[in-house]
């Protein structure tokens, strides 16, 4: 009963954070406090609980450097004109009957290159929404298309949440990316067909050339400005590790900012840390942002989720849930079980970070003993938790992007790619991971010993 009471208190903390607009980090640490006090009451030592929490939390620490690089890149790509380059040339190819299709293609490409869904929504997404409103296209359909495209890269980009999933499942990032690309082409084609049909039935009445004039007047949009993004796409194909790849892209963007855009070095370095601040103008609010400091909250959230799950696992709180999860995996299959756990985590924790951690805690034994190992688990998480979270209306993965776009929850049904990925993967998984025999079933790891 003590664990149930603590969990109720944690849910109350989550609800309070959502109502007050506070960071969910506060709720995570409130949960750590509640269960820590419960552990002391049950006789666990502080050292034992800290060790259990850190065992899982340290796995998430490897994302710190990558998250900082993501923050620097999101600012430097803004100052270098890289994002403006793709927005400018993307908008030039828009025709009224292809608006939604081009919107999906643009957002998915930029999100793959940039690796952050919020960054795509807050820049390109805002501009595309302005065009949709002025051109009479449905706000809900456009917003759903933008969010779907933004999470294409959030699932399979080298600089996205894929790094968090790899850390939580203790797998190799590029092996995971290879499998995600292999299982991603079919739902992407399905989405292209759907958005092409929506484009024909919901054409853009007019294209506002004012945005193009503002972009070309603010930046020098030569092909040099595209190099930082091209490096992110090309270097991984040459087997260059993700951290050096991102560092090279950030350095190149810095050089382009200084030499092509004429911005001084010190302000550019400040932008990399604090975020890009363009000169006042019509695009000031759209193009400003990024920076290492913008990723501090996401970094703390990821590490905190790891600590929380480690504490719960070490205290044995998750043992009952693990038994239920593994029974479900035996009856329905590992992927349906992973998807179900991911949905519950998305509904309860209201973020993506905990899905990979909790699925690893509950299903690791089943994947390693009866399945194809951690690689299969990482792919299942990517094809469920990462893309299902933005379908939960109160999850910050979708509530924040929709707030940026000025849309409401009516946009969620049009996030077609996010439905297509788990459905197509579920239907075709046997081709990727052929079923194995029912191997011996290992028991749940023993919890912490009492002090």
Short mmCIF file of N, CA and C in Angstrom, two decimals, residues 50-178:
data_model
loop_
_atom_site.label_atom_id
_atom_site.label_comp_id
_atom_site.label_asym_id
_atom_site.label_seq_id
_atom_site.Cartn_x
_atom_site.Cartn_y
_atom_site.Cartn_z
N UNK A 50 20.70 5.06 -3.39
CA UNK A 50 21.45 5.93 -4.30
C UNK A 50 22.20 5.11 -5.34
N UNK A 51 22.74 3.98 -4.92
CA UNK A 51 23.46 3.11 -5.85
C UNK A 51 22.52 2.55 -6.90
N UNK A 52 21.32 2.14 -6.50
CA UNK A 52 20.35 1.61 -7.45
C UNK A 52 19.90 2.68 -8.44
N UNK A 53 19.65 3.89 -7.93
CA UNK A 53 19.24 4.98 -8.80
C UNK A 53 20.34 5.34 -9.79
N UNK A 54 21.57 5.40 -9.32
CA UNK A 54 22.68 5.79 -10.17
C UNK A 54 22.99 4.72 -11.22
N UNK A 55 22.73 3.46 -10.91
CA UNK A 55 22.99 2.39 -11.86
C UNK A 55 22.24 2.61 -13.16
N UNK A 56 21.03 3.15 -13.08
CA UNK A 56 20.25 3.46 -14.27
C UNK A 56 20.50 4.89 -14.73
N UNK A 57 20.67 5.82 -13.80
CA UNK A 57 20.86 7.21 -14.14
C UNK A 57 22.14 7.46 -14.91
N UNK A 58 23.21 6.73 -14.59
CA UNK A 58 24.48 6.97 -15.27
C UNK A 58 24.43 6.58 -16.74
N UNK A 59 23.53 5.64 -17.08
CA UNK A 59 23.37 5.29 -18.48
C UNK A 59 22.89 6.48 -19.30
N UNK A 60 22.10 7.34 -18.65
CA UNK A 60 21.55 8.48 -19.36
C UNK A 60 22.53 9.65 -19.45
N UNK A 61 23.61 9.59 -18.68
CA UNK A 61 24.55 10.71 -18.67
C UNK A 61 25.29 10.87 -20.00
N UNK A 62 25.32 9.79 -20.79
CA UNK A 62 26.02 9.89 -22.06
C UNK A 62 25.30 10.82 -23.04
N UNK A 63 24.03 11.15 -22.75
CA UNK A 63 23.31 12.05 -23.65
C UNK A 63 23.66 13.51 -23.39
N UNK A 64 24.37 13.80 -22.31
CA UNK A 64 24.63 15.19 -21.95
C UNK A 64 25.42 15.90 -23.04
N UNK A 65 26.52 15.28 -23.47
CA UNK A 65 27.35 15.91 -24.50
C UNK A 65 26.56 16.07 -25.80
N UNK A 66 25.81 15.04 -26.17
CA UNK A 66 25.03 15.12 -27.41
C UNK A 66 23.96 16.20 -27.32
N UNK A 67 23.28 16.29 -26.18
CA UNK A 67 22.27 17.32 -26.02
C UNK A 67 22.86 18.72 -26.08
N UNK A 68 24.05 18.89 -25.51
CA UNK A 68 24.70 20.19 -25.59
C UNK A 68 25.08 20.54 -27.04
N UNK A 69 25.54 19.53 -27.78
CA UNK A 69 25.86 19.75 -29.18
C UNK A 69 24.60 20.08 -29.98
N UNK A 70 23.49 19.41 -29.66
CA UNK A 70 22.23 19.73 -30.32
C UNK A 70 21.85 21.19 -30.06
N UNK A 71 22.00 21.62 -28.81
CA UNK A 71 21.69 23.02 -28.49
C UNK A 71 22.55 23.99 -29.27
N UNK A 72 23.85 23.70 -29.38
CA UNK A 72 24.74 24.58 -30.13
C UNK A 72 24.37 24.60 -31.61
N UNK A 73 24.07 23.43 -32.15
CA UNK A 73 23.72 23.34 -33.57
C UNK A 73 22.43 24.10 -33.88
N UNK A 74 21.42 23.96 -33.02
CA UNK A 74 20.15 24.64 -33.29
C UNK A 74 20.30 26.15 -33.31
N UNK A 75 21.26 26.67 -32.54
CA UNK A 75 21.52 28.12 -32.56
C UNK A 75 22.38 28.50 -33.76
N UNK A 76 23.45 27.74 -34.00
CA UNK A 76 24.38 28.10 -35.06
C UNK A 76 23.79 27.90 -36.44
N UNK A 77 22.90 26.91 -36.61
CA UNK A 77 22.22 26.77 -37.89
C UNK A 77 21.30 27.96 -38.15
N UNK A 78 20.76 28.52 -37.10
CA UNK A 78 19.94 29.72 -37.26
C UNK A 78 20.81 30.89 -37.70
N UNK A 79 21.91 31.12 -36.98
CA UNK A 79 22.77 32.27 -37.28
C UNK A 79 23.48 32.13 -38.62
N UNK A 80 23.77 30.88 -39.03
CA UNK A 80 24.46 30.65 -40.30
C UNK A 80 23.52 30.79 -41.50
N UNK A 81 22.22 30.81 -41.23
CA UNK A 81 21.25 30.86 -42.32
C UNK A 81 20.92 29.50 -42.88
N UNK A 82 21.38 28.42 -42.23
CA UNK A 82 21.13 27.07 -42.72
C UNK A 82 19.64 26.74 -42.72
N UNK A 83 18.98 27.03 -41.61
CA UNK A 83 17.54 26.79 -41.54
C UNK A 83 16.80 27.69 -42.51
N UNK A 84 17.21 28.96 -42.58
CA UNK A 84 16.57 29.89 -43.51
C UNK A 84 16.73 29.43 -44.96
N UNK A 85 17.89 28.83 -45.28
CA UNK A 85 18.15 28.35 -46.64
C UNK A 85 17.12 27.31 -47.05
N UNK A 86 16.89 26.32 -46.19
CA UNK A 86 15.95 25.26 -46.54
C UNK A 86 14.51 25.75 -46.51
N UNK A 87 14.20 26.67 -45.60
CA UNK A 87 12.85 27.25 -45.60
C UNK A 87 12.61 28.02 -46.90
N UNK A 88 13.59 28.84 -47.28
CA UNK A 88 13.46 29.69 -48.47
C UNK A 88 13.26 28.85 -49.73
N UNK A 89 14.15 27.88 -49.94
CA UNK A 89 14.05 27.07 -51.16
C UNK A 89 12.87 26.10 -51.10
N UNK A 90 12.50 25.69 -49.90
CA UNK A 90 11.33 24.83 -49.78
C UNK A 90 10.05 25.57 -50.12
N UNK A 91 9.94 26.80 -49.64
CA UNK A 91 8.74 27.59 -49.92
C UNK A 91 8.64 27.94 -51.40
N UNK A 92 9.76 28.04 -52.06
CA UNK A 92 9.75 28.39 -53.49
C UNK A 92 9.14 27.30 -54.35
N UNK A 93 9.21 26.05 -53.89
CA UNK A 93 8.68 24.96 -54.71
C UNK A 93 7.23 24.63 -54.36
N UNK A 94 6.67 25.33 -53.39
CA UNK A 94 5.29 25.06 -53.01
C UNK A 94 4.33 25.52 -54.10
N UNK A 95 3.45 24.62 -54.50
CA UNK A 95 2.33 24.97 -55.36
C UNK A 95 1.05 24.72 -54.57
N UNK A 96 -0.03 25.38 -54.90
CA UNK A 96 -1.25 25.27 -54.09
C UNK A 96 -1.70 23.84 -53.84
N UNK A 97 -1.61 22.96 -54.87
CA UNK A 97 -2.10 21.60 -54.71
C UNK A 97 -1.10 20.68 -53.99
N UNK A 98 0.10 21.18 -53.71
CA UNK A 98 1.10 20.35 -53.06
C UNK A 98 1.51 20.89 -51.69
N UNK A 99 0.77 21.83 -51.15
CA UNK A 99 1.21 22.51 -49.93
C UNK A 99 1.42 21.53 -48.78
N UNK A 100 0.44 20.70 -48.47
CA UNK A 100 0.57 19.80 -47.33
C UNK A 100 1.65 18.74 -47.57
N UNK A 101 1.77 18.26 -48.80
CA UNK A 101 2.80 17.28 -49.11
C UNK A 101 4.19 17.89 -48.94
N UNK A 102 4.38 19.09 -49.46
CA UNK A 102 5.68 19.77 -49.31
C UNK A 102 5.94 20.09 -47.84
N UNK A 103 4.90 20.45 -47.12
CA UNK A 103 5.03 20.70 -45.68
C UNK A 103 5.58 19.48 -44.96
N UNK A 104 5.03 18.31 -45.27
CA UNK A 104 5.50 17.08 -44.65
C UNK A 104 6.94 16.76 -45.06
N UNK A 105 7.25 16.91 -46.34
CA UNK A 105 8.61 16.64 -46.81
C UNK A 105 9.63 17.59 -46.18
N UNK A 106 9.29 18.86 -46.12
CA UNK A 106 10.21 19.84 -45.55
C UNK A 106 10.46 19.59 -44.06
N UNK A 107 9.38 19.41 -43.30
CA UNK A 107 9.55 19.22 -41.85
C UNK A 107 10.28 17.92 -41.54
N UNK A 108 10.02 16.86 -42.30
CA UNK A 108 10.70 15.60 -42.04
C UNK A 108 12.18 15.70 -42.40
N UNK A 109 12.50 16.41 -43.48
CA UNK A 109 13.91 16.56 -43.86
C UNK A 109 14.67 17.40 -42.83
N UNK A 110 14.10 18.54 -42.45
CA UNK A 110 14.77 19.41 -41.48
C UNK A 110 14.88 18.72 -40.13
N UNK A 111 13.86 17.97 -39.75
CA UNK A 111 13.91 17.30 -38.45
C UNK A 111 14.97 16.20 -38.45
N UNK A 112 15.15 15.54 -39.59
CA UNK A 112 16.20 14.52 -39.66
C UNK A 112 17.58 15.16 -39.57
N UNK A 113 17.74 16.29 -40.23
CA UNK A 113 19.04 16.97 -40.20
C UNK A 113 19.31 17.61 -38.83
N UNK A 114 18.26 18.19 -38.23
CA UNK A 114 18.43 18.94 -36.99
C UNK A 114 18.30 18.06 -35.75
N UNK A 115 17.44 17.05 -35.81
CA UNK A 115 17.31 16.12 -34.70
C UNK A 115 16.46 16.60 -33.55
N UNK A 116 15.72 17.69 -33.72
CA UNK A 116 14.86 18.18 -32.64
C UNK A 116 13.50 18.57 -33.18
N UNK A 117 12.47 17.94 -32.67
CA UNK A 117 11.11 18.22 -33.13
C UNK A 117 10.67 19.63 -32.75
N UNK A 118 10.97 20.04 -31.52
CA UNK A 118 10.56 21.37 -31.08
C UNK A 118 11.23 22.46 -31.90
N UNK A 119 12.50 22.25 -32.25
CA UNK A 119 13.22 23.24 -33.06
C UNK A 119 12.60 23.39 -34.44
N UNK A 120 12.15 22.30 -35.03
CA UNK A 120 11.51 22.35 -36.35
C UNK A 120 10.16 23.05 -36.26
N UNK A 121 9.39 22.67 -35.26
CA UNK A 121 8.06 23.27 -35.10
C UNK A 121 8.18 24.77 -34.84
N UNK A 122 9.15 25.17 -34.01
CA UNK A 122 9.29 26.57 -33.64
C UNK A 122 9.85 27.46 -34.72
N UNK A 123 10.40 26.90 -35.78
CA UNK A 123 10.95 27.71 -36.88
C UNK A 123 10.12 27.49 -38.15
N UNK A 124 10.45 26.43 -38.86
CA UNK A 124 9.75 26.13 -40.11
C UNK A 124 8.25 25.95 -39.88
N UNK A 125 7.87 25.27 -38.78
CA UNK A 125 6.46 25.02 -38.53
C UNK A 125 5.64 26.28 -38.38
N UNK A 126 6.18 27.26 -37.67
CA UNK A 126 5.47 28.52 -37.47
C UNK A 126 5.24 29.24 -38.80
N UNK A 127 6.26 29.24 -39.67
CA UNK A 127 6.13 29.89 -40.98
C UNK A 127 5.08 29.18 -41.83
N UNK A 128 5.13 27.85 -41.84
CA UNK A 128 4.16 27.09 -42.64
C UNK A 128 2.74 27.28 -42.13
N UNK A 129 2.58 27.41 -40.81
CA UNK A 129 1.25 27.66 -40.26
C UNK A 129 0.74 29.03 -40.68
N UNK A 130 1.63 30.01 -40.72
CA UNK A 130 1.23 31.35 -41.18
C UNK A 130 0.76 31.30 -42.63
N UNK A 131 1.46 30.55 -43.46
CA UNK A 131 1.06 30.40 -44.86
C UNK A 131 -0.29 29.69 -44.96
N UNK A 132 -0.49 28.66 -44.14
CA UNK A 132 -1.76 27.92 -44.17
C UNK A 132 -2.93 28.81 -43.79
N UNK A 133 -2.75 29.61 -42.75
CA UNK A 133 -3.83 30.49 -42.32
C UNK A 133 -4.16 31.53 -43.40
N UNK A 134 -3.12 32.12 -43.99
CA UNK A 134 -3.36 33.14 -45.02
C UNK A 134 -3.92 32.52 -46.29
N UNK A 135 -3.63 31.22 -46.51
CA UNK A 135 -4.09 30.57 -47.73
C UNK A 135 -5.35 29.75 -47.57
N UNK A 136 -5.95 29.77 -46.38
CA UNK A 136 -7.23 29.09 -46.18
C UNK A 136 -7.16 27.59 -46.01
N UNK A 137 -5.99 27.05 -45.63
CA UNK A 137 -5.85 25.61 -45.40
C UNK A 137 -6.20 25.32 -43.94
N UNK A 138 -6.82 24.19 -43.70
CA UNK A 138 -7.22 23.80 -42.35
C UNK A 138 -6.05 23.87 -41.37
N UNK A 139 -6.27 24.57 -40.27
CA UNK A 139 -5.24 24.68 -39.23
C UNK A 139 -4.94 23.32 -38.62
N UNK A 140 -5.98 22.52 -38.37
CA UNK A 140 -5.79 21.21 -37.74
C UNK A 140 -4.98 20.28 -38.63
N UNK A 141 -5.31 20.24 -39.92
CA UNK A 141 -4.59 19.35 -40.84
C UNK A 141 -3.14 19.79 -40.98
N UNK A 142 -2.92 21.09 -41.11
CA UNK A 142 -1.55 21.59 -41.27
C UNK A 142 -0.72 21.32 -40.03
N UNK A 143 -1.29 21.58 -38.86
CA UNK A 143 -0.56 21.35 -37.62
C UNK A 143 -0.23 19.86 -37.45
N UNK A 144 -1.18 18.98 -37.76
CA UNK A 144 -0.92 17.56 -37.67
C UNK A 144 0.17 17.11 -38.61
N UNK A 145 0.18 17.68 -39.81
CA UNK A 145 1.22 17.36 -40.79
C UNK A 145 2.59 17.81 -40.30
N UNK A 146 2.66 19.00 -39.72
CA UNK A 146 3.93 19.55 -39.23
C UNK A 146 4.46 18.70 -38.08
N UNK A 147 3.61 18.35 -37.14
CA UNK A 147 4.05 17.55 -35.99
C UNK A 147 4.53 16.18 -36.45
N UNK A 148 3.81 15.56 -37.39
CA UNK A 148 4.22 14.25 -37.90
C UNK A 148 5.60 14.34 -38.54
N UNK A 149 5.81 15.34 -39.38
CA UNK A 149 7.11 15.52 -40.01
C UNK A 149 8.21 15.80 -39.01
N UNK A 150 7.88 16.58 -37.99
CA UNK A 150 8.88 16.92 -36.98
C UNK A 150 9.34 15.70 -36.21
N UNK A 151 8.44 14.74 -35.99
CA UNK A 151 8.81 13.55 -35.23
C UNK A 151 9.40 12.45 -36.11
N UNK A 152 9.42 12.65 -37.43
CA UNK A 152 10.15 11.73 -38.29
C UNK A 152 11.62 11.72 -37.89
N UNK A 153 12.22 12.90 -37.76
CA UNK A 153 13.62 12.98 -37.36
C UNK A 153 13.82 12.67 -35.90
N UNK A 154 12.83 12.97 -35.07
CA UNK A 154 12.97 12.69 -33.64
C UNK A 154 13.09 11.19 -33.38
N UNK A 155 12.61 10.39 -34.31
CA UNK A 155 12.70 8.94 -34.18
C UNK A 155 14.02 8.39 -34.71
N UNK A 156 14.52 8.89 -35.85
CA UNK A 156 15.62 8.20 -36.53
C UNK A 156 16.81 9.09 -36.87
N UNK A 157 16.85 10.32 -36.38
CA UNK A 157 18.01 11.17 -36.64
C UNK A 157 19.13 10.83 -35.66
N UNK A 158 20.40 10.87 -36.11
CA UNK A 158 21.52 10.59 -35.20
C UNK A 158 21.57 11.53 -34.00
N UNK A 159 21.01 12.73 -34.14
CA UNK A 159 21.08 13.69 -33.04
C UNK A 159 19.76 13.87 -32.31
N UNK A 160 18.93 12.81 -32.29
CA UNK A 160 17.59 12.93 -31.71
C UNK A 160 17.47 12.07 -30.47
N UNK A 161 16.21 11.75 -30.11
CA UNK A 161 15.96 10.89 -28.96
C UNK A 161 16.48 9.48 -29.17
N UNK A 162 16.94 9.16 -30.39
CA UNK A 162 17.55 7.86 -30.63
C UNK A 162 18.76 7.66 -29.74
N UNK A 163 19.46 8.75 -29.42
CA UNK A 163 20.62 8.63 -28.52
C UNK A 163 20.17 8.25 -27.11
N UNK A 164 19.03 8.78 -26.68
CA UNK A 164 18.50 8.45 -25.36
C UNK A 164 18.09 6.98 -25.30
N UNK A 165 17.43 6.50 -26.35
CA UNK A 165 17.00 5.10 -26.38
C UNK A 165 18.22 4.18 -26.39
N UNK A 166 19.23 4.53 -27.15
CA UNK A 166 20.44 3.72 -27.18
C UNK A 166 21.10 3.66 -25.81
N UNK A 167 21.09 4.81 -25.11
CA UNK A 167 21.68 4.85 -23.77
C UNK A 167 20.87 4.01 -22.78
N UNK A 168 19.54 4.13 -22.85
CA UNK A 168 18.69 3.41 -21.90
C UNK A 168 18.74 1.90 -22.10
N UNK A 169 18.87 1.47 -23.37
CA UNK A 169 18.87 0.04 -23.67
C UNK A 169 20.27 -0.54 -23.81
N UNK A 170 21.28 0.32 -23.66
CA UNK A 170 22.68 -0.12 -23.75
C UNK A 170 22.96 -0.78 -25.10
N UNK A 171 22.58 -0.09 -26.17
CA UNK A 171 22.78 -0.59 -27.53
C UNK A 171 23.59 0.42 -28.33
N UNK A 172 24.02 0.01 -29.53
CA UNK A 172 24.81 0.88 -30.39
C UNK A 172 23.89 1.75 -31.24
N UNK A 173 24.16 3.05 -31.23
CA UNK A 173 23.28 4.00 -31.89
C UNK A 173 23.13 3.69 -33.38
N UNK A 174 24.24 3.49 -34.06
CA UNK A 174 24.16 3.33 -35.52
C UNK A 174 23.53 2.00 -35.92
N UNK A 175 23.66 0.98 -35.10
CA UNK A 175 22.93 -0.25 -35.37
C UNK A 175 21.42 -0.02 -35.26
N UNK A 176 21.03 0.76 -34.25
CA UNK A 176 19.61 1.10 -34.09
C UNK A 176 19.10 1.91 -35.28
N UNK A 177 19.90 2.91 -35.70
CA UNK A 177 19.48 3.76 -36.81
C UNK A 177 19.30 2.95 -38.09
N UNK A 178 20.19 1.99 -38.31
CA UNK A 178 20.06 1.15 -39.50
C UNK A 178 18.73 0.40 -39.50
#
